[in-house]
Amino acid sequence: MDLHFTPEQIAFRDEVRAWIAENLERPFSLEKRDPKHDADSLVEVRRAWQKKLHAAGYLGMGWPAEWGGRGASEADEALLQAELAAADAPQVPNFLGISLLGPALIHHGSEEQRRRFIPKMLACDEIWCQGFSEPGAGSDLASLRTRAERDGSDWRITGQKVWTTFGLWSDWIFVLARTDMDDRYGGISFFLVPIDQPGVEMRGLKQITGESEFGEVFFDGALAKGDHLVGQVGEGWRIAMTVLSYERGAASIMYPAQFDTQLDGLIRGVHEAGRAERDDVEEKLGRLVVENEVMRGNGLRTLADLAAGNAPGPESSIEKIFWSEYHQRLTDSALDLLGPQGQLVASSPSARDEVDWAYEYLWSRAGSIYSGSNEIQRNIIAKRVLRLPSGK
Amino acid sequence: MDLHFTPEQIAFRDEVRAWIAENLERPFSLEKRDPKHDADSLVEVRRAWQKKLHAAGYLGMGWPAEWGGRGASEADEALLQAELAAADAPQVPNFLGISLLGPALIHHGSEEQRRRFIPKMLACDEIWCQGFSEPGAGSDLASLRTRAERDGSDWRITGQKVWTTFGLWSDWIFVLARTDMDDRYGGISFFLVPIDQPGVEMRGLKQITGESEFGEVFFDGALAKGDHLVGQVGEGWRIAMTVLSYERGAASIMYPAQFDTQLDGLIRGVHEAGRAERDDVEEKLGRLVVENEVMRGNGLRTLADLAAGNAPGPESSIEKIFWSEYHQRLTDSALDLLGPQGQLVASSPSARDEVDWAYEYLWSRAGSIYSGSNEIQRNIIAKRVLRLPSGK
Amino acid sequence: MQFELDEDRALLKQSTRELLEKEAPLSETRAVMEDTPEGFSKPFHAQLGELGYPGLLLPEDDGGMGALAFAAVLAEMGRVALPGPFLDLALGVRTLSGCDHEAAARLGERARAGEALVVMARLEDPTRSDPDAPEARFEAGRVRGTKTFVPFGAHADALLVTTREGLALVERPGAGFSATPLPTIDHAQRFAEIAIDEPAELVAEGEAAARLIEEHERLGALGASAGLLGLMERALEITVAYISEREAFGVPIGSLQVLQHRAADMLMQVESSRSAVYRAAWSEEQEPETAAYLTAVAKAWAGAAARYVCGQAIQLHGGVGYTWEYDPHIFLKRTKTLESFYGSTRAQLGRALALRQPTL
Amino acid sequence: MQFELDEDRALLKQSTRELLEKEAPLSETRAVMEDTPEGFSKPFHAQLGELGYPGLLLPEDDGGMGALAFAAVLAEMGRVALPGPFLDLALGVRTLSGCDHEAAARLGERARAGEALVVMARLEDPTRSDPDAPEARFEAGRVRGTKTFVPFGAHADALLVTTREGLALVERPGAGFSATPLPTIDHAQRFAEIAIDEPAELVAEGEAAARLIEEHERLGALGASAGLLGLMERALEITVAYISEREAFGVPIGSLQVLQHRAADMLMQVESSRSAVYRAAWSEEQEPETAAYLTAVAKAWAGAAARYVCGQAIQLHGGVGYTWEYDPHIFLKRTKTLESFYGSTRAQLGRALALRQPTL
């Protein structure tokens, strides 16, 4: 057993840490509090940050060198993500493009597609959003109904997609659409569709936090060029499932790092409120500390398994459930422990400035739903890990 | 809205309270600690207590006067049970006979059956145990397989029953047995079977507490006389379901009364351990107090509904879940709050004497399983109260 | 014994429901959250005043209807997550009526008619002051101090300020008054930090003031508990309706056992809250010696219950549950306000333990 | 990076499992619980001694195998809920080896060979004494005091007694020693209250004694956490097997979604415990600056986790789950012992908060 990172990995982590200290002006939570910003300018902050990361070689690190990679391991990627999370760096606009579309193009796309799309995606000259989910098909993704019909050598897309993160600011969308109505899995294909065209209408989808980072998009005969089909007709489901299983390791120590930063803020806040000496407060903080450290232990184990060549299996469902429900417990406890002070929205001059607890409290409700609800994740564990029987 | 008991009910409650003070030598938990007792002599303590209760007219209070009743309301019955529970009086050996078999005989039995069985059951000259559950049919009671076959005008019973409370000390057992293998519900009949006969073998079933209050019984052509069939052939399921739905109200404020006594002991124990001033202890005790009081509020509401002529419906599932899971939280917390001291078994001279926490801790695990597991209760709430749809 | 409300109160409850569904439905709450600077509909609150609602807690021979009616009305308001200061106003009217003081009586008349918004300013910065011995002072006819999280403190017409000397009434705060908004999660429930140095009248002192403040807190906790009951009751209803309709994998998701059990747990929380809240309200009227205890019990329970129910309402709605467009978030946000103010769950747990007494 | 044990330790784990399944399987635990006055099998513990197990925690050049091997062995013992003082003995051997004292060294040799049972007597009545400043005294070559919940205190051959003066060793306690059994829920884990007034040797003082006691507690918490891991791992296995077989309403109950999710939650607890326990053991060997913190984390987590898993093991077994005949109760009972001793969950939560530090 060995849970040490290699000296090279530690050196890389230190390099990243120093680079962030030099290049990140301020935590993103402070950007969001700045009254000079609106939703548009915040996207520009994110874009600028992505450009910096790209210039420093921190994007697509595990990809082939030709596409910007440096042969990095899952551990390197995980260390990078943990440092970024701990520093509260902005999420890059193309995070889904890079984690999903990138691998799809590299493994399943054509050479022209790679050349055309990857460099601009990495440089954030084009923003991509994801077009997998549909309003009627949440957890049951394969029941999607958006369809693609041939139009000469091109395709016409009709239907609706939701949860298109950064949709309002995107230039392109990668879409799963049905090319055969009768074949549940084999009838799905993978398309690249430009957003600025008559057949596409993108709307913001306001979240309970009041922001509209998500969008919903309506396709009414939108044009997808024939050479913007990724892979073959009918390969869409397989491609999507493959890329969704990548990079699981990268997040494994990211959440504990992010929550550690928030825990720091909470502990400071509780001290300032003069409540740190109470036994009930000690117990609650202690529990939050313990759970987060256990989560990190799980993450290190995942990285160790990856390093030992064991592909991450359905156990990643455990990580998803753990971080999302921990986030809810953390914010619930924080609001209890900080009192009304913790409920102030960031725009209030009296709000605590380390962590925007009001936002986190609301946003935490989403984590147990998106990316496969926790109910679905528990089904997966029961069936694929514990091999429990199916009903009749 | 009126949650007051009537002056008559309060007078009855006071009468009961005074009667208990006069007649109950000591709490049953202290009886159990007394080294002079073994399982047999404890049953005799219970029997003696039932005789006292019977002599005072406290058994079958709601039954017709002919059978010992006094036209008591559910509220009277509930007040009696609450006082008995608060005083930690022994459970009477025929508690299931009185709550299940009594009503079955009164509503569905023959006059001869009533005359033959009811007086001795009330006086505890005969102890009855229940023969409904089977090893292969826990929550799915109707799948029972014990069968009754005609033997002239009599019946021969073959099969196995479990959870026959006080089985080892019983004289009779009331049994649901299958008279038609093909009719799931209509093929079940209700028999009265003497235990002291060659075809019946009763064994103690040791519980996780180390006691054997339960039994399991094996029938191998046991004889049930023809006139010991209750109701008609095939009416057994209907009779059982009817009597199982009676007396729900009687327990509605019993559990909170019992837990209040235990809470008193816990709070005293925590004070004596010098831990009462801790904020975390305050919070945990406060939560136990709140939950128990809320449970009593639910119980009073049930009684009020009964008094207003509303039959208790599937909402009684809520009470079952509430008290059984509260009991687990209470004992869990008690063992945490009292430290190792709380884990001492009653026979230890150093054990706390108010409450046998070690026993309660273990026994509390049973409440969420017996009488219809809490999983079944939640199914009932979902389907019959919330009317949620069935799967395909 | 009877759990149902009597005819008068049942009628009030029913007519309140109809009024709210007509004049202030959930869609209106949403509009107020999005658009109104005050965080509530002034016309609707004027209408409530005309109908006499703010006087609910007055003695019966003064036109009040008692604690059960109050709880029933607050629960109805919870069902539409009514934004605004109604609870604080009703408490203010009651407190003014308990002051043996002419200015208080005069203002009370206007407040109960909905012509003046009176709220109590009580909380101070907890790191600097003890709630039982406020830093705010009443001296030489003026009140001076700083109060925080004053409900609708920026929009009140008059303030009942707790001071070390007693309860001070500030009418028409002027130049010596400033209010800084404290926007919270709940867009439709506005708080303010206020600094005050204004002429005032001492309307209650000593024991009398302490009693009024205690009563204000107790009835505030009762009203908040009732509001929480309404919130979770409605959140459960919309959730059951949603999962009964919504299909996945070819079946309504409400047929899945895990969601059925979740809904069953939500029902247990809601129905237990109903028992606890109405029992506390009933004791306020009929068994005052247990009222403080049973109110602490109700508030401690209902706050945690509503948090669970409204959180699960979002979860069971799936993706749309965290959109602004669907309603569950409105319930979650209001729950947070009602749970943490009017005596937080943690505070009420301690209170319940301290006040524990036999109730049967 | 690698999570798996290296070859030597994996081999030890495997051979320990085989040994236990052969010589001390769960059925044997049941027999010991029912019949043995000492609460453990003396012959099997002698066998463990012959095989060198009690020396596991000794320095490697003294024949020890380190904390990872210790954790792996304790987890295996947890899988069969092995009754007896093995954990306390291994800790005693380690502590004796840390005393720079001849009598300790001599006894240590015998103890590691399984010839003498040495346990530490540390706890005193918490209402009368502070664990950091015990009432027990070492004076004039004698130790005098009262200790409570001494593991196997009635069956030990020698005692390491914490006194205000340091760590005192009492060999062959005689007439000045009395032990009152303290039977707990867990029939197979015996404790005693002891009163002692016996000749003794002071084997460690001051800083050295404090360091040894701290180490004893830390390694005790690690061993208990590993034991808890084994208990819950096996409890989950038997539960999954049971619900996969048992049918109700015509289907295996393990196909019901609610039970599937419950089992999934149990798995999360077990696997997270595995990560935490082995990480703590690894830090004990490789990263001592984080060991105290990570051990507190592991114990705080594993205690609560095992309580949940073993409680649900009973629930998912239904009726037979609360019979003596089925195994789940054995796991629940041992869990209670391991959770509340070796630093209770509550104590470890406080410790984890106090010791929190960056681990990456």
PDB file of C-alpha atoms in Angstrom, chain B residues 56-239:
ATOM      1  CA  ALA B  56     -60.149  -4.810  39.241  1.00  0.00           C
ATOM      2  CA  GLY B  57     -62.112  -4.896  35.995  1.00  0.00           C
ATOM      3  CA  TYR B  58     -59.349  -3.486  33.827  1.00  0.00           C
ATOM      4  CA  LEU B  59     -59.328  -6.154  31.127  1.00  0.00           C
ATOM      5  CA  GLY B  60     -61.565  -6.163  28.084  1.00  0.00           C
ATOM      6  CA  MET B  61     -63.050  -2.871  29.276  1.00  0.00           C
ATOM      7  CA  GLY B  62     -64.603  -2.136  25.912  1.00  0.00           C
ATOM      8  CA  TRP B  63     -66.285  -5.502  25.578  1.00  0.00           C
ATOM      9  CA  PRO B  64     -69.968  -6.212  26.246  1.00  0.00           C
ATOM     10  CA  ALA B  65     -70.732  -6.358  29.991  1.00  0.00           C
ATOM     11  CA  GLU B  66     -71.478 -10.047  29.656  1.00  0.00           C
ATOM     12  CA  TRP B  67     -67.834 -10.675  28.867  1.00  0.00           C
ATOM     13  CA  GLY B  68     -66.378  -8.451  31.516  1.00  0.00           C
ATOM     14  CA  GLY B  69     -66.599  -5.144  29.708  1.00  0.00           C
ATOM     15  CA  ARG B  70     -67.765  -1.823  31.059  1.00  0.00           C
ATOM     16  CA  GLY B  71     -68.540   0.004  27.833  1.00  0.00           C
ATOM     17  CA  ALA B  72     -65.250   1.846  28.052  1.00  0.00           C
ATOM     18  CA  SER B  73     -64.161   4.149  25.236  1.00  0.00           C
ATOM     19  CA  GLU B  74     -60.899   4.022  23.328  1.00  0.00           C
ATOM     20  CA  ALA B  75     -59.782   6.965  25.419  1.00  0.00           C
ATOM     21  CA  ASP B  76     -60.333   5.044  28.667  1.00  0.00           C
ATOM     22  CA  GLU B  77     -58.438   2.100  27.283  1.00  0.00           C
ATOM     23  CA  ALA B  78     -55.655   4.418  26.138  1.00  0.00           C
ATOM     24  CA  LEU B  79     -55.423   6.138  29.508  1.00  0.00           C
ATOM     25  CA  LEU B  80     -55.209   2.766  31.230  1.00  0.00           C
ATOM     26  CA  GLN B  81     -52.454   1.578  28.927  1.00  0.00           C
ATOM     27  CA  ALA B  82     -50.545   4.839  29.343  1.00  0.00           C
ATOM     28  CA  GLU B  83     -50.651   4.590  33.138  1.00  0.00           C
ATOM     29  CA  LEU B  84     -49.540   0.969  33.046  1.00  0.00           C
ATOM     30  CA  ALA B  85     -46.701   1.808  30.690  1.00  0.00           C
ATOM     31  CA  ALA B  86     -45.572   4.817  32.712  1.00  0.00           C
ATOM     32  CA  ALA B  87     -45.430   2.643  35.824  1.00  0.00           C
ATOM     33  CA  ASP B  88     -43.534  -0.091  33.960  1.00  0.00           C
ATOM     34  CA  ALA B  89     -46.157  -2.658  34.918  1.00  0.00           C
ATOM     35  CA  PRO B  90     -45.645  -6.184  33.562  1.00  0.00           C
ATOM     36  CA  GLN B  91     -47.138  -7.066  30.219  1.00  0.00           C
ATOM     37  CA  VAL B  92     -49.955  -9.557  30.821  1.00  0.00           C
ATOM     38  CA  PRO B  93     -49.430 -13.023  29.326  1.00  0.00           C
ATOM     39  CA  ASN B  94     -52.728 -12.884  27.457  1.00  0.00           C
ATOM     40  CA  PHE B  95     -52.229  -9.483  25.883  1.00  0.00           C
ATOM     41  CA  LEU B  96     -52.580 -10.943  22.399  1.00  0.00           C
ATOM     42  CA  GLY B  97     -55.403 -13.207  23.414  1.00  0.00           C
ATOM     43  CA  ILE B  98     -57.292 -10.253  24.802  1.00  0.00           C
ATOM     44  CA  SER B  99     -56.610  -7.884  21.927  1.00  0.00           C
ATOM     45  CA  LEU B 100     -57.010 -10.378  19.060  1.00  0.00           C
ATOM     46  CA  LEU B 101     -58.756 -13.575  20.085  1.00  0.00           C
ATOM     47  CA  GLY B 102     -61.279 -11.859  22.384  1.00  0.00           C
ATOM     48  CA  PRO B 103     -62.765  -9.678  19.641  1.00  0.00           C
ATOM     49  CA  ALA B 104     -62.604 -12.620  17.224  1.00  0.00           C
ATOM     50  CA  LEU B 105     -64.721 -14.729  19.562  1.00  0.00           C
ATOM     51  CA  ILE B 106     -67.094 -11.944  20.488  1.00  0.00           C
ATOM     52  CA  HIS B 107     -67.759 -10.976  16.862  1.00  0.00           C
ATOM     53  CA  HIS B 108     -67.261 -14.232  15.005  1.00  0.00           C
ATOM     54  CA  GLY B 109     -67.275 -17.069  17.555  1.00  0.00           C
ATOM     55  CA  SER B 110     -70.071 -19.263  18.802  1.00  0.00           C
ATOM     56  CA  GLU B 111     -71.758 -18.774  22.147  1.00  0.00           C
ATOM     57  CA  GLU B 112     -70.158 -21.980  23.408  1.00  0.00           C
ATOM     58  CA  GLN B 113     -66.727 -20.783  22.346  1.00  0.00           C
ATOM     59  CA  ARG B 114     -67.218 -17.532  24.189  1.00  0.00           C
ATOM     60  CA  ARG B 115     -68.368 -19.269  27.357  1.00  0.00           C
ATOM     61  CA  ARG B 116     -65.653 -21.844  27.193  1.00  0.00           C
ATOM     62  CA  PHE B 117     -62.694 -19.569  26.493  1.00  0.00           C
ATOM     63  CA  ILE B 118     -63.219 -15.949  27.433  1.00  0.00           C
ATOM     64  CA  PRO B 119     -63.478 -16.200  31.229  1.00  0.00           C
ATOM     65  CA  LYS B 120     -60.360 -18.344  31.579  1.00  0.00           C
ATOM     66  CA  MET B 121     -58.455 -16.142  29.187  1.00  0.00           C
ATOM     67  CA  LEU B 122     -59.311 -13.011  31.163  1.00  0.00           C
ATOM     68  CA  ALA B 123     -58.501 -14.679  34.465  1.00  0.00           C
ATOM     69  CA  CYS B 124     -55.258 -16.016  33.034  1.00  0.00           C
ATOM     70  CA  ASP B 125     -56.193 -19.538  33.973  1.00  0.00           C
ATOM     71  CA  GLU B 126     -55.339 -20.326  30.393  1.00  0.00           C
ATOM     72  CA  ILE B 127     -52.605 -18.598  28.475  1.00  0.00           C
ATOM     73  CA  TRP B 128     -53.076 -18.093  24.748  1.00  0.00           C
ATOM     74  CA  CYS B 129     -50.504 -17.544  22.086  1.00  0.00           C
ATOM     75  CA  GLN B 130     -50.887 -16.381  18.543  1.00  0.00           C
ATOM     76  CA  GLY B 131     -50.351 -18.609  15.539  1.00  0.00           C
ATOM     77  CA  PHE B 132     -50.446 -16.322  12.546  1.00  0.00           C
ATOM     78  CA  SER B 133     -46.826 -15.871  11.371  1.00  0.00           C
ATOM     79  CA  GLU B 134     -44.790 -18.520   9.614  1.00  0.00           C
ATOM     80  CA  PRO B 135     -41.072 -18.766   8.934  1.00  0.00           C
ATOM     81  CA  GLY B 136     -41.543 -18.421   5.187  1.00  0.00           C
ATOM     82  CA  ALA B 137     -44.252 -15.774   5.407  1.00  0.00           C
ATOM     83  CA  GLY B 138     -43.175 -12.737   7.354  1.00  0.00           C
ATOM     84  CA  SER B 139     -44.618  -9.603   5.879  1.00  0.00           C
ATOM     85  CA  ASP B 140     -46.528 -11.659   3.324  1.00  0.00           C
ATOM     86  CA  LEU B 141     -48.878 -13.226   5.858  1.00  0.00           C
ATOM     87  CA  ALA B 142     -51.358 -14.546   3.294  1.00  0.00           C
ATOM     88  CA  SER B 143     -48.718 -16.825   1.823  1.00  0.00           C
ATOM     89  CA  LEU B 144     -49.013 -19.038   4.935  1.00  0.00           C
ATOM     90  CA  ARG B 145     -48.733 -22.765   4.312  1.00  0.00           C
ATOM     91  CA  THR B 146     -49.825 -24.456   7.536  1.00  0.00           C
ATOM     92  CA  ARG B 147     -52.753 -26.612   6.472  1.00  0.00           C
ATOM     93  CA  ALA B 148     -55.834 -28.006   8.180  1.00  0.00           C
ATOM     94  CA  GLU B 149     -57.375 -31.185   6.867  1.00  0.00           C
ATOM     95  CA  ARG B 150     -60.705 -32.695   7.793  1.00  0.00           C
ATOM     96  CA  ASP B 151     -60.642 -35.700  10.070  1.00  0.00           C
ATOM     97  CA  GLY B 152     -64.263 -36.660  10.483  1.00  0.00           C
ATOM     98  CA  SER B 153     -65.861 -33.692  12.160  1.00  0.00           C
ATOM     99  CA  ASP B 154     -62.483 -32.519  13.469  1.00  0.00           C
ATOM    100  CA  TRP B 155     -59.388 -31.066  11.848  1.00  0.00           C
ATOM    101  CA  ARG B 156     -55.742 -32.043  11.675  1.00  0.00           C
ATOM    102  CA  ILE B 157     -53.208 -29.245  11.544  1.00  0.00           C
ATOM    103  CA  THR B 158     -49.775 -29.601   9.975  1.00  0.00           C
ATOM    104  CA  GLY B 159     -47.170 -26.921   9.574  1.00  0.00           C
ATOM    105  CA  GLN B 160     -45.054 -24.427  11.489  1.00  0.00           C
ATOM    106  CA  LYS B 161     -45.693 -21.099  13.179  1.00  0.00           C
ATOM    107  CA  VAL B 162     -43.220 -18.616  14.654  1.00  0.00           C
ATOM    108  CA  TRP B 163     -43.238 -15.592  16.971  1.00  0.00           C
ATOM    109  CA  THR B 164     -45.682 -17.281  19.291  1.00  0.00           C
ATOM    110  CA  THR B 165     -45.213 -14.876  22.191  1.00  0.00           C
ATOM    111  CA  PHE B 166     -45.155 -16.671  25.549  1.00  0.00           C
ATOM    112  CA  GLY B 167     -45.518 -19.865  23.533  1.00  0.00           C
ATOM    113  CA  LEU B 168     -43.560 -21.939  26.040  1.00  0.00           C
ATOM    114  CA  TRP B 169     -46.066 -21.089  28.760  1.00  0.00           C
ATOM    115  CA  SER B 170     -49.224 -21.231  26.689  1.00  0.00           C
ATOM    116  CA  ASP B 171     -52.113 -23.646  26.993  1.00  0.00           C
ATOM    117  CA  TRP B 172     -53.819 -22.789  23.731  1.00  0.00           C
ATOM    118  CA  ILE B 173     -52.914 -21.265  20.423  1.00  0.00           C
ATOM    119  CA  PHE B 174     -55.170 -19.582  17.889  1.00  0.00           C
ATOM    120  CA  VAL B 175     -54.075 -20.562  14.438  1.00  0.00           C
ATOM    121  CA  LEU B 176     -54.618 -19.410  10.883  1.00  0.00           C
ATOM    122  CA  ALA B 177     -54.414 -22.474   8.662  1.00  0.00           C
ATOM    123  CA  ARG B 178     -55.066 -23.201   5.057  1.00  0.00           C
ATOM    124  CA  THR B 179     -58.208 -25.189   4.259  1.00  0.00           C
ATOM    125  CA  ASP B 180     -57.897 -24.591   0.522  1.00  0.00           C
ATOM    126  CA  MET B 181     -54.485 -24.558  -1.121  1.00  0.00           C
ATOM    127  CA  ASP B 182     -55.675 -22.709  -4.197  1.00  0.00           C
ATOM    128  CA  ASP B 183     -57.597 -19.787  -2.741  1.00  0.00           C
ATOM    129  CA  ARG B 184     -55.037 -17.302  -1.381  1.00  0.00           C
ATOM    130  CA  TYR B 185     -57.348 -15.416   0.971  1.00  0.00           C
ATOM    131  CA  GLY B 186     -60.558 -17.424   0.990  1.00  0.00           C
ATOM    132  CA  GLY B 187     -58.689 -20.629   1.702  1.00  0.00           C
ATOM    133  CA  ILE B 188     -57.677 -19.637   5.234  1.00  0.00           C
ATOM    134  CA  SER B 189     -59.573 -20.640   8.403  1.00  0.00           C
ATOM    135  CA  PHE B 190     -59.247 -19.759  12.091  1.00  0.00           C
ATOM    136  CA  PHE B 191     -58.745 -22.566  14.634  1.00  0.00           C
ATOM    137  CA  LEU B 192     -58.325 -22.924  18.392  1.00  0.00           C
ATOM    138  CA  VAL B 193     -55.790 -25.599  19.220  1.00  0.00           C
ATOM    139  CA  PRO B 194     -54.728 -26.992  22.600  1.00  0.00           C
ATOM    140  CA  ILE B 195     -50.970 -27.169  22.967  1.00  0.00           C
ATOM    141  CA  ASP B 196     -50.692 -30.115  25.309  1.00  0.00           C
ATOM    142  CA  GLN B 197     -51.204 -32.873  22.732  1.00  0.00           C
ATOM    143  CA  PRO B 198     -48.937 -35.216  20.787  1.00  0.00           C
ATOM    144  CA  GLY B 199     -49.124 -33.360  17.471  1.00  0.00           C
ATOM    145  CA  VAL B 200     -47.800 -30.072  18.870  1.00  0.00           C
ATOM    146  CA  GLU B 201     -44.196 -29.315  19.643  1.00  0.00           C
ATOM    147  CA  MET B 202     -43.422 -25.893  21.103  1.00  0.00           C
ATOM    148  CA  ARG B 203     -39.853 -24.616  21.261  1.00  0.00           C
ATOM    149  CA  GLY B 204     -38.484 -21.424  22.715  1.00  0.00           C
ATOM    150  CA  LEU B 205     -37.082 -19.006  20.175  1.00  0.00           C
ATOM    151  CA  LYS B 206     -34.214 -17.163  21.773  1.00  0.00           C
ATOM    152  CA  GLN B 207     -34.121 -13.445  21.044  1.00  0.00           C
ATOM    153  CA  ILE B 208     -31.080 -11.253  20.712  1.00  0.00           C
ATOM    154  CA  THR B 209     -31.725 -10.119  24.287  1.00  0.00           C
ATOM    155  CA  GLY B 210     -31.077 -13.687  25.441  1.00  0.00           C
ATOM    156  CA  GLU B 211     -34.675 -14.249  26.499  1.00  0.00           C
ATOM    157  CA  SER B 212     -37.063 -16.710  24.908  1.00  0.00           C
ATOM    158  CA  GLU B 213     -40.393 -14.944  25.186  1.00  0.00           C
ATOM    159  CA  PHE B 214     -41.108 -16.021  21.662  1.00  0.00           C
ATOM    160  CA  GLY B 215     -41.611 -19.569  20.567  1.00  0.00           C
ATOM    161  CA  GLU B 216     -41.908 -21.526  17.418  1.00  0.00           C
ATOM    162  CA  VAL B 217     -44.381 -24.345  17.156  1.00  0.00           C
ATOM    163  CA  PHE B 218     -44.513 -27.413  14.951  1.00  0.00           C
ATOM    164  CA  PHE B 219     -47.844 -29.046  14.151  1.00  0.00           C
ATOM    165  CA  ASP B 220     -47.797 -32.614  12.949  1.00  0.00           C
ATOM    166  CA  GLY B 221     -51.403 -33.604  12.543  1.00  0.00           C
ATOM    167  CA  ALA B 222     -52.404 -31.740  15.675  1.00  0.00           C
ATOM    168  CA  LEU B 223     -56.040 -32.062  16.549  1.00  0.00           C
ATOM    169  CA  ALA B 224     -58.441 -29.129  16.412  1.00  0.00           C
ATOM    170  CA  LYS B 225     -61.929 -30.120  17.409  1.00  0.00           C
ATOM    171  CA  GLY B 226     -64.695 -29.346  14.954  1.00  0.00           C
ATOM    172  CA  ASP B 227     -66.303 -26.881  17.331  1.00  0.00           C
ATOM    173  CA  HIS B 228     -63.008 -25.044  17.719  1.00  0.00           C
ATOM    174  CA  LEU B 229     -63.212 -23.558  14.277  1.00  0.00           C
ATOM    175  CA  VAL B 230     -63.996 -19.838  14.682  1.00  0.00           C
ATOM    176  CA  GLY B 231     -66.501 -18.557  12.136  1.00  0.00           C
ATOM    177  CA  GLN B 232     -66.962 -20.528   8.943  1.00  0.00           C
ATOM    178  CA  VAL B 233     -64.427 -22.422   6.890  1.00  0.00           C
ATOM    179  CA  GLY B 234     -62.604 -19.874   4.732  1.00  0.00           C
ATOM    180  CA  GLU B 235     -63.404 -16.885   6.946  1.00  0.00           C
ATOM    181  CA  GLY B 236     -60.042 -16.890   8.727  1.00  0.00           C
ATOM    182  CA  TRP B 237     -58.364 -14.148   6.745  1.00  0.00           C
ATOM    183  CA  ARG B 238     -61.307 -11.798   7.087  1.00  0.00           C
ATOM    184  CA  ILE B 239     -61.528 -12.396  10.841  1.00  0.00           C
TER     185      ILE B 239
END
